[in-house]
Coordinates of C-alpha atoms and ligand atoms in Angstrom, one line a residue:
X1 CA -17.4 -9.5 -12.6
X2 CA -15.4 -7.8 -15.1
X3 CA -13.1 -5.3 -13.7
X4 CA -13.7 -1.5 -15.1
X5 CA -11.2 0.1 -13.0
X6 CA -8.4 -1.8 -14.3
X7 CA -9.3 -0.2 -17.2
X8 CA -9.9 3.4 -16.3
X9 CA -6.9 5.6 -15.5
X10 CA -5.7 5.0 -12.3
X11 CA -4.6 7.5 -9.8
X12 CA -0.9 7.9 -9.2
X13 CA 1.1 9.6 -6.6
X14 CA 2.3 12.8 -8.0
X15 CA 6.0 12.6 -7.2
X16 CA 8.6 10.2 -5.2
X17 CA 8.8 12.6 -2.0
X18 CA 5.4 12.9 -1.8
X19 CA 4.5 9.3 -1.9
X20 CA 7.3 8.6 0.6
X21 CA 5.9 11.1 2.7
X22 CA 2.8 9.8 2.3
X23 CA 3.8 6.2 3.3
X24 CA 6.2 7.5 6.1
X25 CA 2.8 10.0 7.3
X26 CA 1.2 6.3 7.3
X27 CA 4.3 4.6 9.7
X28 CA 4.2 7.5 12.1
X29 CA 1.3 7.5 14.0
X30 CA -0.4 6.9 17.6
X31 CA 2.1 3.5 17.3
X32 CA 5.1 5.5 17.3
X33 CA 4.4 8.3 19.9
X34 CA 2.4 6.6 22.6
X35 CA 2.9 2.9 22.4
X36 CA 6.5 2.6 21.1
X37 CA 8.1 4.8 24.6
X38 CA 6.0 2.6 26.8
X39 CA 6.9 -0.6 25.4
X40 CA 10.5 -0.3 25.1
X41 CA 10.5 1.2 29.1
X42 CA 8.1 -1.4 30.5
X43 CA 10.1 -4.5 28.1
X44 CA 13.4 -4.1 29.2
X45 CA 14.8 -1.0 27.8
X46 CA 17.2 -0.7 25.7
X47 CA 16.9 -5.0 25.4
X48 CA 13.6 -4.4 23.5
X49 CA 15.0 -1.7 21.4
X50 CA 17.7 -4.3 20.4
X51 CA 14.8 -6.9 19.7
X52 CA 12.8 -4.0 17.7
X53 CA 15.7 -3.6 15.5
X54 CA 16.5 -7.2 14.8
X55 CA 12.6 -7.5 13.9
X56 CA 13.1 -4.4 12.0
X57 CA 15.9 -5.2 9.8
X58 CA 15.0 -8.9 9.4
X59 CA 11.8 -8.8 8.8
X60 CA 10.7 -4.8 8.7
X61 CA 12.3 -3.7 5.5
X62 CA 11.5 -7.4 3.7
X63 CA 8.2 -7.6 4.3
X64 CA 7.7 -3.6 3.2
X65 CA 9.8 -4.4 -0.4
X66 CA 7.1 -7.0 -0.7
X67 CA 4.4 -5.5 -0.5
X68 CA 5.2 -1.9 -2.2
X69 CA 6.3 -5.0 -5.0
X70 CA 3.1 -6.5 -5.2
X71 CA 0.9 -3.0 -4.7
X72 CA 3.2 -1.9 -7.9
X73 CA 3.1 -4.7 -10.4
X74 CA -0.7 -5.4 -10.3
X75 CA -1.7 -1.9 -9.6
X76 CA -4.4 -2.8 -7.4
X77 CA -4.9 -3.3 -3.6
X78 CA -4.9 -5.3 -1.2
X79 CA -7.4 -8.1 -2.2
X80 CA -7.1 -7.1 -6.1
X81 CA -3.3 -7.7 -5.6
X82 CA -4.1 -11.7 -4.6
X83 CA -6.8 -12.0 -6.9
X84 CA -5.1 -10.9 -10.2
X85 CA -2.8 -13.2 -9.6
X86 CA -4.0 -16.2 -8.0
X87 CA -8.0 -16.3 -7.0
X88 CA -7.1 -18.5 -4.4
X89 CA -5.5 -15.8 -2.3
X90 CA -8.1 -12.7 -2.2
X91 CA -8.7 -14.0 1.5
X92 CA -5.1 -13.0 2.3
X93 CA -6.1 -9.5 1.3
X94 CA -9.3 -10.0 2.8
X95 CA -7.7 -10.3 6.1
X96 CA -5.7 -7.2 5.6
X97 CA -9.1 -5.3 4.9
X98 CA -10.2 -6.0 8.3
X99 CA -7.4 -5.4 10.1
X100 CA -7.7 -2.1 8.5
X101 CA -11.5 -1.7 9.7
X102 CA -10.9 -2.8 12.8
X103 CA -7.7 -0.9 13.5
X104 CA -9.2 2.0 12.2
X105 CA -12.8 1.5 14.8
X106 CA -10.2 2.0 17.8
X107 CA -7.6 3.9 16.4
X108 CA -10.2 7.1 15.4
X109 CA -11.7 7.1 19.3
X110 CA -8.3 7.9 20.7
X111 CA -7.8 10.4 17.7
X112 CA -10.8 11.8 19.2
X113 CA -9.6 12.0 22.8
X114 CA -6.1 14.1 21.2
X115 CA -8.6 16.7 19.5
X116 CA -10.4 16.7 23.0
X117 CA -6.8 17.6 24.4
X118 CA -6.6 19.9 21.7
X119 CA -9.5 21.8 22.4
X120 CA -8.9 21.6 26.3
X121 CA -5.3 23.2 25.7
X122 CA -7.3 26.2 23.9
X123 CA -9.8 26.5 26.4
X124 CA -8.1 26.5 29.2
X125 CA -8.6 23.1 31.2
X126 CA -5.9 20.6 29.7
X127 CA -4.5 20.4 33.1
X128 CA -8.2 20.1 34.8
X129 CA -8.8 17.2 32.5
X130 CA -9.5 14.2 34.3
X131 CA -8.6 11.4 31.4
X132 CA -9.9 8.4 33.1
X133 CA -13.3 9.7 33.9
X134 CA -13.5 11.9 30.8
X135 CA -12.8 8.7 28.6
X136 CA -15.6 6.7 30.9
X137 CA -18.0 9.4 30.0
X138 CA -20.6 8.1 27.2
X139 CA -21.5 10.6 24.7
X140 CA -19.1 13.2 24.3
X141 CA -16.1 10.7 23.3
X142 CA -18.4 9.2 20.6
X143 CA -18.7 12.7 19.0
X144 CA -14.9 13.5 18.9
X145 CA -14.5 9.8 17.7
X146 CA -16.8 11.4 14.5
X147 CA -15.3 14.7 14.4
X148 CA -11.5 12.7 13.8
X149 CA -13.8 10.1 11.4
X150 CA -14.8 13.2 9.5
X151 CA -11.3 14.9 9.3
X152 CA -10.0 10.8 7.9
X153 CA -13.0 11.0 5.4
X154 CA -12.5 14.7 4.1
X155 CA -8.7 13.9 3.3
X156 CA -8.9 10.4 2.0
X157 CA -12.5 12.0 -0.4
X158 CA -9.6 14.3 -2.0
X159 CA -8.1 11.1 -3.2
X160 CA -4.2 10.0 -4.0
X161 CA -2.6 12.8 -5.4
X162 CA -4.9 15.7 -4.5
X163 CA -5.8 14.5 -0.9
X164 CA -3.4 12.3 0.9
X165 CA 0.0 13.1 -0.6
X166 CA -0.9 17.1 -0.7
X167 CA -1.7 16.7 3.4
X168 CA 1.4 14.3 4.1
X169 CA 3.4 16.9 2.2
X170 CA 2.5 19.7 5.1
X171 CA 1.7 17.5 7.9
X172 CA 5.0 15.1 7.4
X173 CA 7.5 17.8 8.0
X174 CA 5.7 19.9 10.5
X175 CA 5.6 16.7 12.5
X176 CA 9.2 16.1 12.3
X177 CA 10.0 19.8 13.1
X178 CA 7.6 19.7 16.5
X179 CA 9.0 16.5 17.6
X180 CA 12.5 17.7 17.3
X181 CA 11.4 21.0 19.2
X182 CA 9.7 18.5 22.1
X183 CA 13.2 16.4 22.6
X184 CA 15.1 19.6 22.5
X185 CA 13.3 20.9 25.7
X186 CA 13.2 17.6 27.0
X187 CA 16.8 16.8 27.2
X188 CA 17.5 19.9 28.2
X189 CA 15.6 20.0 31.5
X190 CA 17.6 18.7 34.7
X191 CA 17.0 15.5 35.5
X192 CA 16.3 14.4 32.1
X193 CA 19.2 11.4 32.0
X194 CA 17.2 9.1 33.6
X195 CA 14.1 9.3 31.1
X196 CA 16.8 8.7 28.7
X197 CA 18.4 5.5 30.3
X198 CA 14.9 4.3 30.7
X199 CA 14.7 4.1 27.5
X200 CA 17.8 2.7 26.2
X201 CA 19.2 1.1 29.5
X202 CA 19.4 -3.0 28.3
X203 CA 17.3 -5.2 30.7
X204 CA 17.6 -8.5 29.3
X205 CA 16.1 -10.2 31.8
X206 CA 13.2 -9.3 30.7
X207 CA 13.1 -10.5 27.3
X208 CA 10.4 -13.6 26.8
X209 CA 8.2 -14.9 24.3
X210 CA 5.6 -12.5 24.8
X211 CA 7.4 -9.8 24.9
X212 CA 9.1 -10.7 21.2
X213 CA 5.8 -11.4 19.9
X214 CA 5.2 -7.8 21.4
X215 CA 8.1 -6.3 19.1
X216 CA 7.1 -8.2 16.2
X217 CA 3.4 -6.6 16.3
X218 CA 4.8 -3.5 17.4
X219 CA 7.5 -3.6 14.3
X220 CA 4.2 -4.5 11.8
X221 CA 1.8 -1.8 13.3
X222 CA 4.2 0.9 13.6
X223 CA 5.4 0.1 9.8
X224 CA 2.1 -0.3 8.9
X225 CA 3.0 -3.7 7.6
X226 CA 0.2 -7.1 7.4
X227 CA -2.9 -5.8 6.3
X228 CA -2.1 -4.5 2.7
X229 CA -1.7 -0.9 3.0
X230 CA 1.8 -0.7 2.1
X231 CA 0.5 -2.9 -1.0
X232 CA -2.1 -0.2 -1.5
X233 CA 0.0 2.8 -1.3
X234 CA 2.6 0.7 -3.7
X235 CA -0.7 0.5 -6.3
X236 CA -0.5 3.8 -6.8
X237 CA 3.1 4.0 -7.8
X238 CA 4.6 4.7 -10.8
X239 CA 7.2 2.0 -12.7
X240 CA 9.6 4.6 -12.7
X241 CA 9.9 4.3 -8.8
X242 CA 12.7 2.9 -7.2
X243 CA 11.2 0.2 -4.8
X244 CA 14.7 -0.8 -3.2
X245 CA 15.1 2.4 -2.2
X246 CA 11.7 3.1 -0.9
X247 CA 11.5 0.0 1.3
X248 CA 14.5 1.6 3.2
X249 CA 13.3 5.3 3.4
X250 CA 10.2 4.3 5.2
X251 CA 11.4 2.2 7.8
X252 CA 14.3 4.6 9.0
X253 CA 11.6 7.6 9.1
X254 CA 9.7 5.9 11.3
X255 CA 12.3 4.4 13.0
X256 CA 13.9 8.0 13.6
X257 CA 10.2 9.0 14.7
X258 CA 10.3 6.7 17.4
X259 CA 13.1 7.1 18.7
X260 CA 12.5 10.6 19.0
X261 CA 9.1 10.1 20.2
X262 CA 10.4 8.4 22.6
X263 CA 13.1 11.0 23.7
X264 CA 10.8 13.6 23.5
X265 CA 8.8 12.2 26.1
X266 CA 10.7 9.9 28.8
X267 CA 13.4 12.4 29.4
X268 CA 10.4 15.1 30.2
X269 CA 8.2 12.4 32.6
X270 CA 11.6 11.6 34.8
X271 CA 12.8 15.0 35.1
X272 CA 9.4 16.4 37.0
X273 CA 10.0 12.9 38.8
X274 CA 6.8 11.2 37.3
X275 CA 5.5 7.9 37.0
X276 CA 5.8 6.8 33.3
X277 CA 2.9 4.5 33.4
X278 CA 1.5 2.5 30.8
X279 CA -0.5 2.9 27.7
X280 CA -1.9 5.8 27.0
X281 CA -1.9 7.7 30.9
X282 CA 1.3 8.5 30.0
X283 CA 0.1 10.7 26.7
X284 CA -3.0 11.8 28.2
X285 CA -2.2 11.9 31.9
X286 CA 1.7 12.0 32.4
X287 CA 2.5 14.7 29.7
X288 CA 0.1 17.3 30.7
X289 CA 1.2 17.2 34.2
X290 CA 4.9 17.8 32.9
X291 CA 3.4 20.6 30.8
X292 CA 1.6 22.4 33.6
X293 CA 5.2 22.6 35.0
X294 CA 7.1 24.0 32.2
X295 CA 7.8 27.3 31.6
X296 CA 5.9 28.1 28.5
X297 CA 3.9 24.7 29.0
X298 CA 0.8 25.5 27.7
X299 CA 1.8 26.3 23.9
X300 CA 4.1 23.5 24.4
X301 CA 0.9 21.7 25.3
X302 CA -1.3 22.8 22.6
X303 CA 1.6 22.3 19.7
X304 CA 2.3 19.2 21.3
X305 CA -1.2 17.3 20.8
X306 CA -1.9 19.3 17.4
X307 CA 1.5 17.1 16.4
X308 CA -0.1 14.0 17.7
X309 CA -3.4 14.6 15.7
X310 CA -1.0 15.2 12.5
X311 CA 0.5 12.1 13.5
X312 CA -2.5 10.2 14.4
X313 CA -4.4 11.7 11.1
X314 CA -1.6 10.8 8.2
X315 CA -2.1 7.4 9.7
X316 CA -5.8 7.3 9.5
X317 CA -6.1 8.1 6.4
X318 CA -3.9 4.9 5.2
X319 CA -6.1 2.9 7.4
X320 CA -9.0 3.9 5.5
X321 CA -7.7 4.1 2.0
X322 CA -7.1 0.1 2.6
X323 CA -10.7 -0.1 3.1
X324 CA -11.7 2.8 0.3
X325 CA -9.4 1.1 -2.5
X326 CA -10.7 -2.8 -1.7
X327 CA -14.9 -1.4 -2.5
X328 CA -13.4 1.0 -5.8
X329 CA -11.2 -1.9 -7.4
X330 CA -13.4 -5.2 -6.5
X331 CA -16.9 -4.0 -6.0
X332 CA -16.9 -1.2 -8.6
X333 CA -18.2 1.2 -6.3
X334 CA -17.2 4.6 -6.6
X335 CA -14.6 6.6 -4.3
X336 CA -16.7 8.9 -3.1
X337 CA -19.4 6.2 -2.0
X338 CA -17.1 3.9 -1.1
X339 CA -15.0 7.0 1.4
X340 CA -18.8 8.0 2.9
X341 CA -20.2 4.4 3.6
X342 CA -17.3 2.5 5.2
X343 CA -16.5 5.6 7.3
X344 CA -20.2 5.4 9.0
X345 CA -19.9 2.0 9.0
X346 CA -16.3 2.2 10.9
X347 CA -17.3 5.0 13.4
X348 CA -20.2 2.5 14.4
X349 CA -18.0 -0.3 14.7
X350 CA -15.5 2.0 16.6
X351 CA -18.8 3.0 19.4
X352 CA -18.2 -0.3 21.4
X353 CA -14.3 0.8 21.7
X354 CA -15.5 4.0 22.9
X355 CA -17.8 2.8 25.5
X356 CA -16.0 0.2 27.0
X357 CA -13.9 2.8 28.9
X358 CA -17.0 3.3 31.0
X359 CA -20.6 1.7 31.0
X360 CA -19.0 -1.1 28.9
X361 CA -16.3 -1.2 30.9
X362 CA -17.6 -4.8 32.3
X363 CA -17.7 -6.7 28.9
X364 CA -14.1 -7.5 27.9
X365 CA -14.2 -9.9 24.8
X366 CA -10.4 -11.4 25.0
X367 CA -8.4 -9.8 27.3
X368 CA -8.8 -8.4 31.0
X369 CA -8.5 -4.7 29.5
X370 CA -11.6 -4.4 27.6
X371 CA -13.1 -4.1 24.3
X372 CA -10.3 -1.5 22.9
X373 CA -7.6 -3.6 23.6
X374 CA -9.3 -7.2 22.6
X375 CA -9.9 -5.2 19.0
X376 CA -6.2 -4.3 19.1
X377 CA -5.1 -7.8 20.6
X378 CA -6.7 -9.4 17.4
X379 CA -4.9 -7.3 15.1
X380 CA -1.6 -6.5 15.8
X381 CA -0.6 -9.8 17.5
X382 CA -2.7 -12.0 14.9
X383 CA -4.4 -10.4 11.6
X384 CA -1.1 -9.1 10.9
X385 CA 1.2 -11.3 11.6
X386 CA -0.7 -14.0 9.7
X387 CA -1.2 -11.3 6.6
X388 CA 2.5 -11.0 6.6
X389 CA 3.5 -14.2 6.8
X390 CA 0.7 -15.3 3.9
X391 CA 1.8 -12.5 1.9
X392 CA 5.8 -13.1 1.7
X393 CA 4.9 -17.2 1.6
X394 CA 2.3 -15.9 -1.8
X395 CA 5.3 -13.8 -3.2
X396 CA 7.8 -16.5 -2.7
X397 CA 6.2 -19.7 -3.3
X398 CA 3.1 -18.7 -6.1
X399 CA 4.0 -15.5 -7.5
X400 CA 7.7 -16.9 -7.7
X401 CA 10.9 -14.8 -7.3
X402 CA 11.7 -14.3 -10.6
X403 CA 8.6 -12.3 -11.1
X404 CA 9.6 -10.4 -8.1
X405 CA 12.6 -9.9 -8.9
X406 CA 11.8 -8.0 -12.1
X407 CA 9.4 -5.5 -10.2
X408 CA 12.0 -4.7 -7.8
X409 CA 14.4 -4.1 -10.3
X410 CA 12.3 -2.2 -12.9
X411 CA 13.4 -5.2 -15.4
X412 CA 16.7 -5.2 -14.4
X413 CA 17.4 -1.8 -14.6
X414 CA 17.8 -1.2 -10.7
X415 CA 20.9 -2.9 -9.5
X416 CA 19.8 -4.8 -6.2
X417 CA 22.9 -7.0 -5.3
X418 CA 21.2 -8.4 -2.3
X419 CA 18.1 -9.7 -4.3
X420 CA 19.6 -13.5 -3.2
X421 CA 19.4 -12.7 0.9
X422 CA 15.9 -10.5 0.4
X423 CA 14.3 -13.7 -1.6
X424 CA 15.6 -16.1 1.0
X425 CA 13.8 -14.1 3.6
X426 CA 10.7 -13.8 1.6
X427 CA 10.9 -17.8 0.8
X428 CA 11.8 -18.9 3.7
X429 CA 13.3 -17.3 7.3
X430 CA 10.9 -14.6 7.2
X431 CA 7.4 -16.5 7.4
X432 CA 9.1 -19.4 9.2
X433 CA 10.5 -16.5 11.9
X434 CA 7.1 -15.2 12.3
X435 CA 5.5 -18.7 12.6
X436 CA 7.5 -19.4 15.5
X437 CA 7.0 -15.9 17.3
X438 CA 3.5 -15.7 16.4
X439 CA 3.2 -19.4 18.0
X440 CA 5.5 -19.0 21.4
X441 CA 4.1 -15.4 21.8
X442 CA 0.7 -16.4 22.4
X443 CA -0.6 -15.6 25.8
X444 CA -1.8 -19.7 25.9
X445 CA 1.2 -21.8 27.2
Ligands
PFF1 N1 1.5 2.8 11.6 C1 0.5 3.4 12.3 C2 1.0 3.9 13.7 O1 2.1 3.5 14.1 O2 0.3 4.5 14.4 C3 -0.8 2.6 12.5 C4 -1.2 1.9 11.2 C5 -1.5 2.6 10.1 C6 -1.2 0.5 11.2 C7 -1.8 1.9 8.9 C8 -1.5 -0.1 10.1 C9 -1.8 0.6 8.9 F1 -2.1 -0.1 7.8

């Protein structure tokens, strides 16, 4: 079918801080301040925050050059990317467009618990808050799991310039500001050392397969890396952009974010002597307990999980632009259609995600933990890594490097010295790295 929005003027990002704002709003999320603490604590410390980095650097900044590369030079998104250039491929992007749904099913219900958190904090009963039977409960869940769908839908309706970059404009640096304020108080309460040796304290021993394969999913869902978003949000840049540049800014901001996340909460958990637990008890059953016994705790409270739904929401809204963008550039359909139907469709598909914390609780799909985590077991540790991997093997090996390598540079008129060690990675160490993790990681030996 012949393409008409190739055609019609596209939608551009209005200037360079807001679309690395934007793309940084999309990094920072749920990933950063609730899974990226626990991991690194319950992995060996300051070991998987070595491992993180190594991923990070290696594959982290290649992997988000090529894809802001590709979103740029065909101006179109994840699947449109593939398919302009090789037909073959659309499936690569096809991939990418249901990691995006399915992250997004999962990711919106515990968007909905943080507003519940939020409006428990105003009320009164954060602290009376029992998580694990509020989150077992059936029907009120499902209805902050819409509420956060709408709030994803109103933003991403507003489009590119006039939605998502003017909210990742205010929400960006209000986040950075709150978290800096959280690790403040954190550090400074006695006892706070130990939180922060948690974190950073190398435990080698505990580094395995699984728990590299854990990085490396961690590395591409925090950076919002596999599925095509980062193609997507590089679709709506200008040529005039700096890629080389922007593929480093995004990483360190969410880097910094998760670092901070991180001592913004440990530090806090071990000084009021509590367990840091795993998942998310420690956001939704940990931290209010260490608010209850801080002076001031309840607006630390309240600030604290607006932050998180800021977070959670700049994040969202990528997740669903992935999806948006794939029905406006190959099916024609408009935005506004396109925004309302698929985020119906992925509250429903989001239900099951909901319910399996309590009546579902029974029916776990993959893994032992339920329907939430076999969703996010499928695409962190596989969609994406096999998206990525596809994608750098499609940009080295049938787009070709020379091509590349005129998008990066903006026809030679960006001086990237390192061009030579980025295209080996792309051609060869990168997908061959994540081959092998992807393959010793699996829970199956
Ligand atoms: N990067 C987000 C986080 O760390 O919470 C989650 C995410 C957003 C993953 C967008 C993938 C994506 F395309």
């Amino acid at each position: 079918m012949a393409n008409l929005n190739e055609t019609k003027q596209r939608d551009q990002w209005g200037s360079r801080i807001g679309f690395i704002l934007a793309a940084a709003g999309s990094a920072v999320g749920l990933g950063n301040i609730w899974k990226f603490p626990y991991l690194a604590g319950a992995n060996g410390g300051g070991a998987f925050v070595i491992v993180y980095f190594a991923i990070l650097i290696v594959l982290g900044f290649t992997l988000m050059m090529a894809e802001l590369t590709l979103g740029r030079h065909t101006q179109l998104g994840a699947v449109g990317a593939f398919r302009k250039l090789s037909k073959k491929w659309s499936w690569v992007g096809g991939f990418g467009v249901l990691a995006g749904f399915l992250i997004l099913s999962f990711y919106s219900v515990v968007g909905g618990w943080v507003i519940k958190y939020i409006v428990g904090g105003l009320t009164g009963s954060l602290y009376t808050l029992d998580f694990g039977s509020y989150i077992g409960t059936t029907a009120e869940p499902i209805v902050y799991h819409a509420v956060f769908m709408i709030l994803t839908l109103v933003i991403v309706l507003g489009g590119i310039s006039g939605g998502i970059e003017k909210a990742a404009k205010i929400l960006m640096p209000a986040l950075f500001v709150m978290l800096i304020l959280t690790m403040i108080r954190s550090l400074t309460l006695p006892g706070s050392f130990e939180g922060v040796k948690f974190l950073l304290q190398p435990d080698f021993s505990k580094i395995n397969g699984e728990v590299i394969l854990a990085a490396l999913g961690q590395v591409f869902f925090s950076l919002s890396l596999g599925m095509g978003c980062m193609v997507t949000y590089g679709s709506y840049l200008s040529k005039e952009e700096n890629l080389v540049s922007s593929s480093m800014s995004i990483p360190l901001l969410d880097t910094a974010a998760a670092l901070i996340a991180g001592l913004a909460i440990l530090p806090a958990v071990f000084a009021f002597n509590m367990e840091p637990g795993a998942g998310p008890v420690l956001l939704f059953v940990t931290l209010p307990q260490v608010f209850q016994q801080m002076p001031l705790g309840s607006l630390f409270g309240i600030a604290f999980f607006v932050l998180v739904l800021f977070a959670a929401l700049s994040s969202s809204i990528s997740l669903l632009e992935v999806v948006v963008t794939y029905f406006v550039d190959e099916k024609n359909w408009d935005r506004k259609k396109s925004t309302i139907v698929m985020s119906a469709l992925i509250f429903l598909i989001g239900i099951p995600s909901s319910l399996g914390m309590g009546i579902w609780g029974h029916l776990t799909p993959i893994l032992e933990n339920g329907i939430m985590d076999s969703v996010g077991f499928i695409t962190d540790k596989v969609l994406l890594p096999i998206g990525a991997m596809m994608l750098l093997i499609f940009i080295g090996w049938v787009w070709g490097l020379d091509n590349a390598k005129k998008e990066v540079t903006n026809d030679g008129k960006i001086p990237f010295a390192l061009f030579p060690v980025w295209g080996f990675l792309v051609k060869f160490a990168a997908p061959a790295a994540i081959a092998y993790i992807f393959i010793k990681g699996l829970p199956i030996w």
